Amino acid sequence: KQWYQRRVRVCSASPTYSNIFNTVLETIEIPFFDFEKEPGWGQAAHLPDHVILKNCSTSPHCEPPTFCQDMRNMFTFRATKDSSTIFGESKRTLVYYLDSNGKWVLQCTL
């Protein structure tokens, strides 16, 4: 879910790039950004691998095996979710920490 949130930010209408890793606390902090459902993105989830690689990667031969499926998941996410689904009405920053199993877990909202 977290990876999709970052990718969705890049694909939103007015993306801004920011450092989301807090080096002091070793957490990922995703500040609120506004986006709406865009049903058209759902069509991209049905594209064949070679089309996704050609249009979504600068180095198709270097992508991990999960790249195309990850992109399809992001397309579906973008088509079915909006900012209130992720951030709620509070519009708070989401803070994640890395647990002992190597998974990013929502710690709190700021």
Coordinates of C-alpha atoms in Angstrom, one line a residue:
K1 CA 0.0 0.0 0.0
Q2 CA 2.8 2.4 0.9
W3 CA 4.6 2.0 -2.4
Y4 CA 1.4 2.7 -4.3
Q5 CA 0.9 5.9 -2.3
R6 CA 4.2 7.2 -3.4
R7 CA 3.6 6.2 -7.0
V8 CA 0.2 7.8 -6.9
R9 CA 1.7 11.0 -5.7
V10 CA 3.9 11.1 -8.8
C11 CA 0.9 10.5 -11.0
S12 CA -1.3 13.1 -9.4
A13 CA -2.3 16.3 -11.1
S14 CA 0.4 18.5 -9.4
P15 CA 3.1 16.2 -8.0
T16 CA 5.7 17.6 -5.7
Y17 CA 8.7 15.7 -4.8
S18 CA 9.8 15.5 -1.2
N19 CA 12.0 13.5 1.0
I20 CA 9.7 11.1 2.8
F21 CA 12.4 9.2 4.8
N22 CA 13.1 10.6 8.3
T23 CA 16.7 9.7 8.9
V24 CA 16.6 10.6 12.6
L25 CA 13.5 8.4 13.4
E26 CA 14.1 6.0 10.5
T27 CA 10.5 6.3 9.5
I28 CA 8.7 7.0 6.2
E29 CA 6.4 10.0 6.5
I30 CA 3.9 10.6 3.7
P31 CA 2.3 14.1 3.9
F32 CA -1.2 14.6 2.7
F33 CA -1.7 15.2 -1.0
D34 CA -5.0 15.6 -2.7
F35 CA -6.1 13.3 -5.5
E36 CA -9.3 12.0 -6.9
K37 CA -10.3 8.7 -8.4
E38 CA -9.5 8.5 -12.1
P39 CA -11.4 5.5 -13.5
G40 CA -9.5 5.8 -16.8
W41 CA -6.4 4.5 -15.0
G42 CA -8.1 1.1 -14.6
Q43 CA -7.8 0.5 -18.4
A44 CA -4.0 0.6 -18.1
A45 CA -4.1 -2.3 -15.7
H46 CA -4.9 -4.6 -18.7
L47 CA -2.0 -3.5 -20.8
P48 CA 0.5 -6.3 -21.8
D49 CA 3.9 -6.3 -20.1
H50 CA 5.8 -5.0 -23.1
V51 CA 3.6 -1.9 -23.3
I52 CA 4.0 -1.2 -19.6
L53 CA 7.8 -1.6 -19.8
K54 CA 8.1 0.6 -22.8
N55 CA 6.0 3.4 -21.4
C56 CA 6.6 3.2 -17.6
S57 CA 10.3 2.4 -17.4
T58 CA 13.4 4.2 -18.4
S59 CA 15.4 0.9 -18.2
P60 CA 13.0 -2.0 -19.0
H61 CA 15.7 -4.6 -19.0
C62 CA 16.7 -3.7 -15.4
E63 CA 13.2 -3.9 -13.8
P64 CA 12.5 -6.5 -11.2
P65 CA 10.1 -9.4 -12.2
T66 CA 7.3 -7.7 -10.2
F67 CA 7.5 -4.4 -12.0
C68 CA 4.6 -4.9 -14.4
Q69 CA 2.3 -6.3 -11.8
D70 CA 3.3 -3.5 -9.4
M71 CA 2.4 -1.0 -12.1
R72 CA -1.0 -2.7 -12.7
N73 CA -1.7 -2.5 -8.9
M74 CA -0.9 1.2 -9.0
F75 CA -3.1 1.7 -12.0
T76 CA -6.0 -0.1 -10.2
F77 CA -5.3 1.8 -7.0
R78 CA -5.4 5.1 -8.9
A79 CA -8.7 4.2 -10.6
T80 CA -10.5 3.2 -7.4
K81 CA -9.1 5.2 -4.5
D82 CA -9.0 8.9 -3.6
S83 CA -7.1 10.9 -0.9
S84 CA -9.9 10.5 1.6
T85 CA -9.6 6.7 1.3
I86 CA -5.9 6.9 2.4
F87 CA -5.7 10.0 4.6
G88 CA -9.2 10.2 5.9
E89 CA -10.9 13.5 6.6
S90 CA -8.1 14.5 8.9
K91 CA -5.6 15.0 6.0
R92 CA -2.8 14.0 8.4
T93 CA 0.7 12.8 7.6
L94 CA 1.1 9.0 7.6
V95 CA 4.1 7.6 9.5
Y96 CA 5.4 4.1 8.9
Y97 CA 8.2 2.2 10.6
L98 CA 10.0 -0.9 9.5
D99 CA 9.2 -3.9 11.7
S100 CA 11.4 -6.8 12.5
N101 CA 10.0 -8.8 9.5
G102 CA 11.1 -6.1 7.1
K103 CA 7.5 -4.8 6.5
W104 CA 6.5 -1.1 6.6
V105 CA 3.8 -0.7 9.2
L106 CA 1.6 2.3 9.9
Q107 CA 2.7 3.7 13.2
C108 CA 0.6 6.8 13.5
T109 CA -0.7 9.9 11.9
L110 CA 0.6 13.4 12.6

